[in-house]
PDB file of C-alpha atoms in Angstrom:
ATOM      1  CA  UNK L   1     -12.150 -54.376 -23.094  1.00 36.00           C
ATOM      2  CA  UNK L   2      -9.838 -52.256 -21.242  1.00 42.00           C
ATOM      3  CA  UNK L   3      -9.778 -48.762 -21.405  1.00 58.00           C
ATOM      4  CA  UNK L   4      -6.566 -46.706 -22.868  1.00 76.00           C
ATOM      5  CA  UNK L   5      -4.519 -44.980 -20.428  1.00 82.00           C
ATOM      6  CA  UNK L   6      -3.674 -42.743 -22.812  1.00 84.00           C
ATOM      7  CA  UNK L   7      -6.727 -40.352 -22.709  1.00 84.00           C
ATOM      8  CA  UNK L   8      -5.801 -36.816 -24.311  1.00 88.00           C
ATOM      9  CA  UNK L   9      -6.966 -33.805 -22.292  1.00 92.00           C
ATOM     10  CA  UNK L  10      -9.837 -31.126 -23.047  1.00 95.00           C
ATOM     11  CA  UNK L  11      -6.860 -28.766 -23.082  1.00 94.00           C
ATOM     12  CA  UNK L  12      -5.346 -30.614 -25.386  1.00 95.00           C
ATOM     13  CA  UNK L  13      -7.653 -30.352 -27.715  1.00 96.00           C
ATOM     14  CA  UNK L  14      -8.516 -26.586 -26.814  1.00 97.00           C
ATOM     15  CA  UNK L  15      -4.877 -25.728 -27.523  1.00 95.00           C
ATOM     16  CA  UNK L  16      -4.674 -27.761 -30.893  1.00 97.00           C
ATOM     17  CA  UNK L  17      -7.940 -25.304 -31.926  1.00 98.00           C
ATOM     18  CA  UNK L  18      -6.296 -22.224 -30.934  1.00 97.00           C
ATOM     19  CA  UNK L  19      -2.924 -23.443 -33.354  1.00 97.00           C
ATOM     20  CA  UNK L  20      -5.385 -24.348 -35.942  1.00 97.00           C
ATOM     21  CA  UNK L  21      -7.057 -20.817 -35.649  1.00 97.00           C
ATOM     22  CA  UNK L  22      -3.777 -19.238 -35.670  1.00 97.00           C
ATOM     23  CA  UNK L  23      -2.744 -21.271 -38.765  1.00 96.00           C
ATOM     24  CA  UNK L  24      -5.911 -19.788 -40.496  1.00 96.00           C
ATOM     25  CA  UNK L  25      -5.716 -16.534 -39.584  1.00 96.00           C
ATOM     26  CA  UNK L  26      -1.975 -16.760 -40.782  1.00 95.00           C
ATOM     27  CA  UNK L  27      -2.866 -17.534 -44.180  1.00 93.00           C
ATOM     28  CA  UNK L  28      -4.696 -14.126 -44.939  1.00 92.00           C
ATOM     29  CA  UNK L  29      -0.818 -13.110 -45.200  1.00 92.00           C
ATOM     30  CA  UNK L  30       0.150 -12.266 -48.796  1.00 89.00           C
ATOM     31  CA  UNK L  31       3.625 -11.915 -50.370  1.00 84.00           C
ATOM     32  CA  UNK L  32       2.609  -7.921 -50.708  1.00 84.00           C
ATOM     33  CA  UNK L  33       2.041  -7.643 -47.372  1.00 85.00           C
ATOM     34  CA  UNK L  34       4.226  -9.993 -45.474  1.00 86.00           C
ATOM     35  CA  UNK L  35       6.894  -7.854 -44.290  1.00 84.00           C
ATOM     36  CA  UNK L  36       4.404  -4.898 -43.433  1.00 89.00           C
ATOM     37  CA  UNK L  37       3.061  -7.641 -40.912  1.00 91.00           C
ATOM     38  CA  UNK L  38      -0.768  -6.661 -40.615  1.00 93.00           C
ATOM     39  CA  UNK L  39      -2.350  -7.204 -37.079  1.00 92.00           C
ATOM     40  CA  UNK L  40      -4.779  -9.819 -38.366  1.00 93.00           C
ATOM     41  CA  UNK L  41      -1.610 -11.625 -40.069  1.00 93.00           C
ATOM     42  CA  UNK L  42       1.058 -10.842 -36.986  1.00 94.00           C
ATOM     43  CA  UNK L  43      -2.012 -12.335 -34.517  1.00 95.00           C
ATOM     44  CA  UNK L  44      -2.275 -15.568 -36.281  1.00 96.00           C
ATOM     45  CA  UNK L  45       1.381 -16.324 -36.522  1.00 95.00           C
ATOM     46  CA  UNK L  46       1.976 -15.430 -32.742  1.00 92.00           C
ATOM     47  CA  UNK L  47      -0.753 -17.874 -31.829  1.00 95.00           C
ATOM     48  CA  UNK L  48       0.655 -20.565 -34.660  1.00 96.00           C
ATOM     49  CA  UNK L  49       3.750 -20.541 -33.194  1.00 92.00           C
ATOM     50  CA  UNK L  50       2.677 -20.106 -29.555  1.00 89.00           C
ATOM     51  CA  UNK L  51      -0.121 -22.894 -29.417  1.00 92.00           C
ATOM     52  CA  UNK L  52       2.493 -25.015 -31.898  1.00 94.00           C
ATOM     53  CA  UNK L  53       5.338 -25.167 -29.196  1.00 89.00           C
ATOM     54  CA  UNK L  54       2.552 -25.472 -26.466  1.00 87.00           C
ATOM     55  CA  UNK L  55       1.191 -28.816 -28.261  1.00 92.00           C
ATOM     56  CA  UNK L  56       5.229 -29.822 -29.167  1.00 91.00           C
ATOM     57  CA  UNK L  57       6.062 -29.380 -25.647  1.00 88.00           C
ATOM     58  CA  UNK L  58       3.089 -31.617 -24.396  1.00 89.00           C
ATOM     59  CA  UNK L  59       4.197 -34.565 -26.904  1.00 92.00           C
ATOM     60  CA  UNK L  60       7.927 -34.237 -25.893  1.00 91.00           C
ATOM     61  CA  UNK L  61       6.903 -34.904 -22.071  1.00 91.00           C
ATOM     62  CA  UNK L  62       3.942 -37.315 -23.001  1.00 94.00           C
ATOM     63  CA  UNK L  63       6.930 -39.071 -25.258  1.00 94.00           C
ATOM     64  CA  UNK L  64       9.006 -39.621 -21.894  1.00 94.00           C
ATOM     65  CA  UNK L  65       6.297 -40.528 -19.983  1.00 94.00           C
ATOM     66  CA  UNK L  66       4.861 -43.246 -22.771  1.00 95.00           C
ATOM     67  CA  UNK L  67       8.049 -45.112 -23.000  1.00 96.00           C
ATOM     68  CA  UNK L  68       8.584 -45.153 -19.316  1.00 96.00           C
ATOM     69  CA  UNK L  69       4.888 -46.577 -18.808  1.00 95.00           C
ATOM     70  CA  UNK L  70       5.833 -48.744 -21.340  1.00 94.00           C
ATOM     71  CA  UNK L  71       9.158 -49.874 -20.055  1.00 95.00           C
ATOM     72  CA  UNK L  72       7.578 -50.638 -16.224  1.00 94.00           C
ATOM     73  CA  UNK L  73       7.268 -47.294 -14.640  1.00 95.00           C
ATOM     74  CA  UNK L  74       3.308 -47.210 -14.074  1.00 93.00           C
ATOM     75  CA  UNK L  75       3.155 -44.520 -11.536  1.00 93.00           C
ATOM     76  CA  UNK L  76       3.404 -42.170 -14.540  1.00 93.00           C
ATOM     77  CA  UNK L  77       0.005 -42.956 -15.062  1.00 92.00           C
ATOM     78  CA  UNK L  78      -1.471 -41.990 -11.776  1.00 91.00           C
ATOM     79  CA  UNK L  79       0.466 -38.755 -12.004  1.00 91.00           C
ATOM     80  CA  UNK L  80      -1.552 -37.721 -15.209  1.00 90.00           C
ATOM     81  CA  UNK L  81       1.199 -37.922 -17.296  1.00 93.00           C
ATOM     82  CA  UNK L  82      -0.347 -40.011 -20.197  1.00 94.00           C
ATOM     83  CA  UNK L  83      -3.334 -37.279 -20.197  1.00 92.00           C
ATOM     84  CA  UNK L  84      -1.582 -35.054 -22.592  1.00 92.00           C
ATOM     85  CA  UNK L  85      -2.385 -31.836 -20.033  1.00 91.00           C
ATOM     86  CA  UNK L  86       0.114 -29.914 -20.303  1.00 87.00           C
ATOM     87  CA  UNK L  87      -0.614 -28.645 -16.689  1.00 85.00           C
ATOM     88  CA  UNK L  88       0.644 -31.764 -15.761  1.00 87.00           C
ATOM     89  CA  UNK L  89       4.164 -31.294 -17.174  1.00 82.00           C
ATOM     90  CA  UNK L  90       5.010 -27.490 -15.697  1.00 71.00           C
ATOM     91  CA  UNK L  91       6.105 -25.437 -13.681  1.00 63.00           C
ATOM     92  CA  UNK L  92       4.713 -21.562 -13.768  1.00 58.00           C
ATOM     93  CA  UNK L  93       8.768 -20.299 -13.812  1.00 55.00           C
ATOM     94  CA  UNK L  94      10.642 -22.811 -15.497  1.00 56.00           C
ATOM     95  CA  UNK L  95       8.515 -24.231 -17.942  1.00 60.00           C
ATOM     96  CA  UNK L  96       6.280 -21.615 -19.018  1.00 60.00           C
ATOM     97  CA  UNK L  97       7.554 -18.017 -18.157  1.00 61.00           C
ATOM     98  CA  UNK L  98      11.245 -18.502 -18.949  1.00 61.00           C
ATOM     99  CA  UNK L  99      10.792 -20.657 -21.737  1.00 66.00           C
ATOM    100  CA  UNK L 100       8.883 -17.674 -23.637  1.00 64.00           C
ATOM    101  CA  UNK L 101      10.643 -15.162 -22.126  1.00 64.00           C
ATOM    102  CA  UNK L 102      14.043 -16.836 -24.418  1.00 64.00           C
ATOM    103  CA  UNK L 103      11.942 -17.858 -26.991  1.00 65.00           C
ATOM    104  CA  UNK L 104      10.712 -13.954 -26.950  1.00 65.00           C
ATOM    105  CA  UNK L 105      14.440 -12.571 -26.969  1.00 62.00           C
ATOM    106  CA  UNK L 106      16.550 -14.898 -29.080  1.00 60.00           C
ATOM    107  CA  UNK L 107      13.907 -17.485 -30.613  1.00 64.00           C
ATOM    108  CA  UNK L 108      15.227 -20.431 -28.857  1.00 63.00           C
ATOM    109  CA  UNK L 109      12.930 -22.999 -27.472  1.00 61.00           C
ATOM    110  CA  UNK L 110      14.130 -23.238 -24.079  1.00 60.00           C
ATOM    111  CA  UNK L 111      13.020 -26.953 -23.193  1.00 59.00           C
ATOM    112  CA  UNK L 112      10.653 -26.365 -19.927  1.00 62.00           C
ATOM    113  CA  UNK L 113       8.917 -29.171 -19.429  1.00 66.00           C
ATOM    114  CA  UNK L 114       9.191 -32.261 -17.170  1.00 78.00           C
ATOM    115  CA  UNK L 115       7.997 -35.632 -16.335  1.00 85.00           C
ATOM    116  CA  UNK L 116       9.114 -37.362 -12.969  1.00 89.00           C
ATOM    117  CA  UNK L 117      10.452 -41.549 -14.122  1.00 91.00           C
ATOM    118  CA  UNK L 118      10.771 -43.744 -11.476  1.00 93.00           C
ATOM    119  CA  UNK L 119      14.411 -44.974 -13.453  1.00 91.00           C
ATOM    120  CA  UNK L 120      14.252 -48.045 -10.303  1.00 92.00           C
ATOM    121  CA  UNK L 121      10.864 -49.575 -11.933  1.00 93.00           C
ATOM    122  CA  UNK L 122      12.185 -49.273 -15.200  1.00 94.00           C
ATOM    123  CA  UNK L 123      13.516 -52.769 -16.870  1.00 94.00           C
ATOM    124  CA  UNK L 124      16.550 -51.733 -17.805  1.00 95.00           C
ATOM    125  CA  UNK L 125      18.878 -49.178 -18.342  1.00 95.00           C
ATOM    126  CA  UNK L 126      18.388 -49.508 -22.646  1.00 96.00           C
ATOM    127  CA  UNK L 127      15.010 -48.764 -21.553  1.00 96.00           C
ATOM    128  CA  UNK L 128      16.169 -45.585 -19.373  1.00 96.00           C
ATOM    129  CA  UNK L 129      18.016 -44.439 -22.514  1.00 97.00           C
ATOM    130  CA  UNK L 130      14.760 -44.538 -24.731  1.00 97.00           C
ATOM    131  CA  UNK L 131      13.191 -43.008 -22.003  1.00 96.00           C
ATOM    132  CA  UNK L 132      15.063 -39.824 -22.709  1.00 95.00           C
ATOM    133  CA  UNK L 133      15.472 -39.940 -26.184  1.00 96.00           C
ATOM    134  CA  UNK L 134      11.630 -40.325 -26.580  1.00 96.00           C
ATOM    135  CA  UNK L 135      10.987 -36.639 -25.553  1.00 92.00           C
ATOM    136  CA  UNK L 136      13.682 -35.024 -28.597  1.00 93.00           C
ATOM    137  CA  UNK L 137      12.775 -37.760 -31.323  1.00 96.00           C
ATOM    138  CA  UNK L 138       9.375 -36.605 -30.726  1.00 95.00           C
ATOM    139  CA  UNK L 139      10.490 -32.941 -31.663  1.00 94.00           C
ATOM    140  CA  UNK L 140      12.473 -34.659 -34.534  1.00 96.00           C
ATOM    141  CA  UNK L 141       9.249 -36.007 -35.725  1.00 97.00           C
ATOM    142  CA  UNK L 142       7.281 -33.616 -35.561  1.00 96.00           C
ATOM    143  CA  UNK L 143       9.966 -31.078 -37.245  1.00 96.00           C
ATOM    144  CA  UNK L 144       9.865 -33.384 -40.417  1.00 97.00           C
ATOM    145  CA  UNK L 145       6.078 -33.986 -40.440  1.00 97.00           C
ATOM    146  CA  UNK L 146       5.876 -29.873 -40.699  1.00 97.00           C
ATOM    147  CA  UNK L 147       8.586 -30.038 -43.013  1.00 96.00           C
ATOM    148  CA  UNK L 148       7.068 -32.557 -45.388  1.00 96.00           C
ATOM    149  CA  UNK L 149       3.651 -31.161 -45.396  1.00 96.00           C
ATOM    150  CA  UNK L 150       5.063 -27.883 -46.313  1.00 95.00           C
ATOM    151  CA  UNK L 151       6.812 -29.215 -48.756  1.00 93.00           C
ATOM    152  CA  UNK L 152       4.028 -31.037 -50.724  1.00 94.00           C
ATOM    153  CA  UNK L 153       0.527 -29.129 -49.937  1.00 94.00           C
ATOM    154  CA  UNK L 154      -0.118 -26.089 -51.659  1.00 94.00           C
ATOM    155  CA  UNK L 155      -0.917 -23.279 -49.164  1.00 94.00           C
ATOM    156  CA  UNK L 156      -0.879 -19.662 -48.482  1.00 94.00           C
ATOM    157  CA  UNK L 157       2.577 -17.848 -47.976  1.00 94.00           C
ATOM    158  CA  UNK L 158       2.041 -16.529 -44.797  1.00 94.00           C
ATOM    159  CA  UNK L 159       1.108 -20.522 -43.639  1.00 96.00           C
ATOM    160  CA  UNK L 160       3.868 -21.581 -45.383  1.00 96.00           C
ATOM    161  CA  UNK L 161       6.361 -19.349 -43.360  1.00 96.00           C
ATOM    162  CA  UNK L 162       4.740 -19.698 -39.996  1.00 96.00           C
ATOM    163  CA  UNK L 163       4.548 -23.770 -40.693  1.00 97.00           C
ATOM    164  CA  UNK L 164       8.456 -24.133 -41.454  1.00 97.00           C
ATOM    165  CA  UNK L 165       9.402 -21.531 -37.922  1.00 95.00           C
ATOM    166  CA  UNK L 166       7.593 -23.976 -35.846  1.00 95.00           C
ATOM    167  CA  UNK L 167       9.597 -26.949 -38.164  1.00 96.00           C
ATOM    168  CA  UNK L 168      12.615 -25.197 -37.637  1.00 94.00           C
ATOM    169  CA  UNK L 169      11.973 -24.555 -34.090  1.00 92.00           C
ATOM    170  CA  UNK L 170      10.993 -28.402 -33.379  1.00 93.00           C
ATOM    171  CA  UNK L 171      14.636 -29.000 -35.065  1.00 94.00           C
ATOM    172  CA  UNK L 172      16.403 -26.655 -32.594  1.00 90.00           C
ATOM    173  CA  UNK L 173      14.518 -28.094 -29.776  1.00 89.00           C
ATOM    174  CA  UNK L 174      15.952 -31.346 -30.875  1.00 93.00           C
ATOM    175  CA  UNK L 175      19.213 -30.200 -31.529  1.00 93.00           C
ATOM    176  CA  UNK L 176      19.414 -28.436 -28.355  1.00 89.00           C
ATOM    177  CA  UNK L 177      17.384 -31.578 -26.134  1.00 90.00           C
ATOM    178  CA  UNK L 178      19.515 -34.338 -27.622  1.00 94.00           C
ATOM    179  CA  UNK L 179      23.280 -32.350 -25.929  1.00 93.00           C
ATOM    180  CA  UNK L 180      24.806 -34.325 -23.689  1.00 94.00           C
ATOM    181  CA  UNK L 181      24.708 -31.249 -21.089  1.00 92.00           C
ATOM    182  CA  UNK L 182      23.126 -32.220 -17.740  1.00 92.00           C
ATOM    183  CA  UNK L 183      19.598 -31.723 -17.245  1.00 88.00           C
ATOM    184  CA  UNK L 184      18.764 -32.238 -21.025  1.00 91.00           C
ATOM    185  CA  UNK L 185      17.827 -35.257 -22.455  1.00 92.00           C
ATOM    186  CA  UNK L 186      21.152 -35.979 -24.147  1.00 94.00           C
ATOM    187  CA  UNK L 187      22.988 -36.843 -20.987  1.00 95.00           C
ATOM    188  CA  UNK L 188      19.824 -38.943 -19.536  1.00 94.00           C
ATOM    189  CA  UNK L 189      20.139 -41.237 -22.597  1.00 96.00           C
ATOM    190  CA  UNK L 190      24.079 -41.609 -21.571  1.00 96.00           C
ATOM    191  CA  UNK L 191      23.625 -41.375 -17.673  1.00 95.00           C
ATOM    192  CA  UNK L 192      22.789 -44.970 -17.145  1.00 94.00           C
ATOM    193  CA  UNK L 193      26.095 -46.097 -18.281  1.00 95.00           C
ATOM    194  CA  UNK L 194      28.286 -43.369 -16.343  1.00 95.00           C
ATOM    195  CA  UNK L 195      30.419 -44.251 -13.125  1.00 95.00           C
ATOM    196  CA  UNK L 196      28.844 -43.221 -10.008  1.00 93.00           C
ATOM    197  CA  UNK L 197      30.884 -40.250  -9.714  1.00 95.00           C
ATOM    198  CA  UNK L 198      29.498 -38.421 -13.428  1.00 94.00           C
ATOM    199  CA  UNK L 199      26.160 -39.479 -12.731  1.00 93.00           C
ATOM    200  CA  UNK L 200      26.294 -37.457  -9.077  1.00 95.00           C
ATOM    201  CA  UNK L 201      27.880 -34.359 -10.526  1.00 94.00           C
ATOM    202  CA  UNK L 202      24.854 -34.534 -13.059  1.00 92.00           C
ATOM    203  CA  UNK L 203      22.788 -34.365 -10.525  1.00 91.00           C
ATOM    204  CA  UNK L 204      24.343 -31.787  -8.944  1.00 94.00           C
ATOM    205  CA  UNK L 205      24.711 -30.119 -12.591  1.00 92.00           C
ATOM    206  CA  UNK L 206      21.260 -30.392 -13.270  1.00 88.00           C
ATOM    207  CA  UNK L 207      19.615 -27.185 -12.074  1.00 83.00           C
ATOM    208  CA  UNK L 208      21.775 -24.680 -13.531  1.00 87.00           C
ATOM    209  CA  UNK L 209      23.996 -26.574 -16.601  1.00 88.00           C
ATOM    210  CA  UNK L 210      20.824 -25.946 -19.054  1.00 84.00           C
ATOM    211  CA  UNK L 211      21.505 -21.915 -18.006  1.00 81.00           C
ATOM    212  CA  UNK L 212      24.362 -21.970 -18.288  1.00 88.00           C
ATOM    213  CA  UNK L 213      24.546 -23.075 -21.850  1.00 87.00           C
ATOM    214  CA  UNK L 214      21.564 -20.702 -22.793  1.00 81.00           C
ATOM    215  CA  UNK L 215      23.384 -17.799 -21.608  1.00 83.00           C
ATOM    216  CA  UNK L 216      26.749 -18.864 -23.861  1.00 89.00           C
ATOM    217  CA  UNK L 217      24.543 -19.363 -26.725  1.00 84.00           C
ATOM    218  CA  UNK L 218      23.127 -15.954 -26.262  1.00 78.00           C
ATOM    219  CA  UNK L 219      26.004 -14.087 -25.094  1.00 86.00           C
ATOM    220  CA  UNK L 220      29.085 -15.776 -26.820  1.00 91.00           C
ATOM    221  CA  UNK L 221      28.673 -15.583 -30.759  1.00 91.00           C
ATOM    222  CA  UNK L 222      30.795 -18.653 -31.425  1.00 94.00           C
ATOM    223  CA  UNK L 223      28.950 -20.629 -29.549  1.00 91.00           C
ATOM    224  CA  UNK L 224      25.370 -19.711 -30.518  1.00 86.00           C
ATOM    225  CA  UNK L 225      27.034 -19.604 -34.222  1.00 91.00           C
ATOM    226  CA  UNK L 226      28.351 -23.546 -33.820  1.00 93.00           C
ATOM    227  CA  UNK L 227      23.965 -23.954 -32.625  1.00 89.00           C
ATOM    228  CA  UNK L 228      22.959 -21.973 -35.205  1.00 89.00           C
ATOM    229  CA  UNK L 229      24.780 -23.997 -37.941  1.00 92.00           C
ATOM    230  CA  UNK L 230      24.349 -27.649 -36.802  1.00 93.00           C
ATOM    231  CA  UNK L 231      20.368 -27.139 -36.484  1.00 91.00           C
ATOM    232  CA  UNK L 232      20.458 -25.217 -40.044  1.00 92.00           C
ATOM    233  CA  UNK L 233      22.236 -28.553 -41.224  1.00 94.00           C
ATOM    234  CA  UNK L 234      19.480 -30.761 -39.512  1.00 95.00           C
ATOM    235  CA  UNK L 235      16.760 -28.364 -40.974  1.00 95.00           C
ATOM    236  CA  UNK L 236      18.331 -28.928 -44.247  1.00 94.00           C
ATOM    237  CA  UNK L 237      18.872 -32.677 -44.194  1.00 94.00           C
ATOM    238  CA  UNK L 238      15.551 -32.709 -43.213  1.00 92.00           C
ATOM    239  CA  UNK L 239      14.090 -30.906 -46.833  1.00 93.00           C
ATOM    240  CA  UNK L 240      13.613 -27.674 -44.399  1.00 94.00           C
ATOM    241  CA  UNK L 241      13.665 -23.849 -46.070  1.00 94.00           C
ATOM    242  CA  UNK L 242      15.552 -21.280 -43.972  1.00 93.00           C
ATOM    243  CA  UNK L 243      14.339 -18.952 -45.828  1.00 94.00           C
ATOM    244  CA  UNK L 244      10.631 -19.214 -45.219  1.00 95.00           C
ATOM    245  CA  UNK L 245      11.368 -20.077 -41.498  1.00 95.00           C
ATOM    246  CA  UNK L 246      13.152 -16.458 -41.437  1.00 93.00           C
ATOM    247  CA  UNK L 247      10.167 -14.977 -42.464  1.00 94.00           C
ATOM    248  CA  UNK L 248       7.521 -16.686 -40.192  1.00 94.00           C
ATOM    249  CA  UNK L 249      10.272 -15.432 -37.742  1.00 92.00           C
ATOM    250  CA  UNK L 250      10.293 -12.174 -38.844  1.00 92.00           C
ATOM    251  CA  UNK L 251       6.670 -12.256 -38.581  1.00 93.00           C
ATOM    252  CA  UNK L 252       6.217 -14.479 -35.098  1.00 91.00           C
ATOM    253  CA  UNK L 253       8.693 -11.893 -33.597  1.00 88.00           C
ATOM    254  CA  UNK L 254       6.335  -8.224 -33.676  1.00 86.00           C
ATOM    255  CA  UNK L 255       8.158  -6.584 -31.016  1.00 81.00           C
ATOM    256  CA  UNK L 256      11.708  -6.828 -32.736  1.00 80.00           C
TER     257      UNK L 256
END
C-alpha cells in the first residue's frame, strides 16, 4: 500500500498541544474576573490565540499546496510542503515577525505565509484558481467550525471568548486573503484569466501591494471601517458573536 504524502509534522502536533493548553488555561477565566485579566487567564488566551493562528496559518499554506499536488504540481511534495511544518511555509520577517507585530498593534492577521506552485505543471488554469482559493476557504472553514462549536458546546466564558477571537480572526483572514489586491490570494484565483499586461504589473505589484493596503487599513479610518464592517457581516452570516470576540480581544491584547 502506498504511503500518504501527507504526513503531519512533530511541530504540528507540538503547536496543536500548546493551543490546547492555552485553551485550558483560558477557561479558569470567570465572568467576575474577565476584564481584570488575571496572569494565569491573560497567559492562556495569548497562547490560544497565538498557537491558533500558528496552526490556521499552516492549513492555509498546506491548503495551497494540497490542491496544487493534487492538480499536477508534485514538486510541492519534495519541498515539504504536504508535511504541515510550518517551517516550511516562512520566512523569519515576513511571515512570522511582521505578521505579529500587526496582529500585536491593530489585531489584523497579516497573511505571512507562502508556498512556491509550479502554475506550468498545473492542468489548468480552473485548477490555478482553486489553487489560491484553497488557502482562504481553509480560513473560512475553520472560522465556522470555531463558530459552530462555540455555538453548541457548553464551556467556560473565558474559552468561549478566546474561541470566537480566533473565529473572528480566521474570518478577517479570509476576508482580507480572498481581495483581489496583488500578492493575496484573491487576485491569484483571477490572474490566470488576465491579459499579459495585468498579470506582469501583479507581479511587479506583488511585494509591496499587501503593505500598502495594511497601512490604509490602519491609517485611513474609512478604509479599515469598510474591513471592519464586511468581516463583521461574514462573522455574522456565519452565527459569529462580536461581542464575545471583543472580549477574547480585550483579553488576547494585555499590553493595550
Amino acid at each position: 500500500m502506498q504511503r500518504s504524502v501527507v504526513r503531519p509534522s512533530l511541530l504540528f502536533y507540538a503547536i496543536f498541544a500548546v493551543t490546547v493548553a492555552g485553551g485550558v488555561l483560558t477557561a479558569t477565566l470567570t465572568f467576575d474576573d474577565i476584564l481584570e485579566r488575571p496572569v494565569l487567564g491573560t497567559l492562556g488566551m495569548f497562547l490560544l490565540v497565538i498557537g491558533g493562528w500558528a496552526l490556521s496559518l499552516t492549513l492555509h499554506e498546506f491548503g495551497h499546496a494540497f490542491v496544487a499536488y493534487k492538480g499536477g504540481d508534485h514538486g510541492v511534495a519534495a519541498k515539504g510542503y504536504l508535511s504541515m511544518d510550518i517551517r516550511r511555509y516562512t520566512d523569519p520577517v515576513m511571515s512570522l515577525v511582521l505578521p505579529l507585530i500587526i496582529l500585536a498593534i491593530g489585531g489584523i492577521p497579516l497573511p505571512g505565509g507562502a508556498v512556491w506552485i509550479n502554475r506550468g505543471a498545473l492542468r489548468s488554469r480552473t485548477v490555478s484558481s482553486w489553487v489560491s482559493l484553497a488557502g482562504p476557504l481553509s480560513n473560512l472553514a475553520l472560522g465556522v467550525a470555531l463558530t459552530a462549536i462555540v455555538a453548541t458546546v457548553s464551556m467556560p466564558p473565558g474559552l468561549f471568548a478566546g474561541l470566537s477571537y480566533l473565529a473572528s480572526l480566521q474570518i478577517l483572514a479570509f476576508v482580507i486573503n480572498i481581495l483581489p489586491v496583488p500578492g493575496l490570494d484573491g487576485f491569484g484565483a483571477i490572474e490566470p484569466y488576465l491579459s499579459p499586461q495585468a498579470r506582469e504589473f501583479g507581479a511587479k505589484a506583488r511585494p509591496w501591494a499587501p503593505l500598502v493596503l495594511f497601512a490604509l487599513v490602519l491609517g485611513v479610518p474609512a478604509v479599515g471601517e469598510a474591513l471592519w464592517s464586511l468581516t463583521d457581516t461574514v462573522f455574522a452570516a456565519v452565527g459569529g458573536d462580536s461581542f464575545a470576540a471583543a472580549v477574547g480581544q480585550y483579553v488576547f491584547m494585555f499590553w493595550r
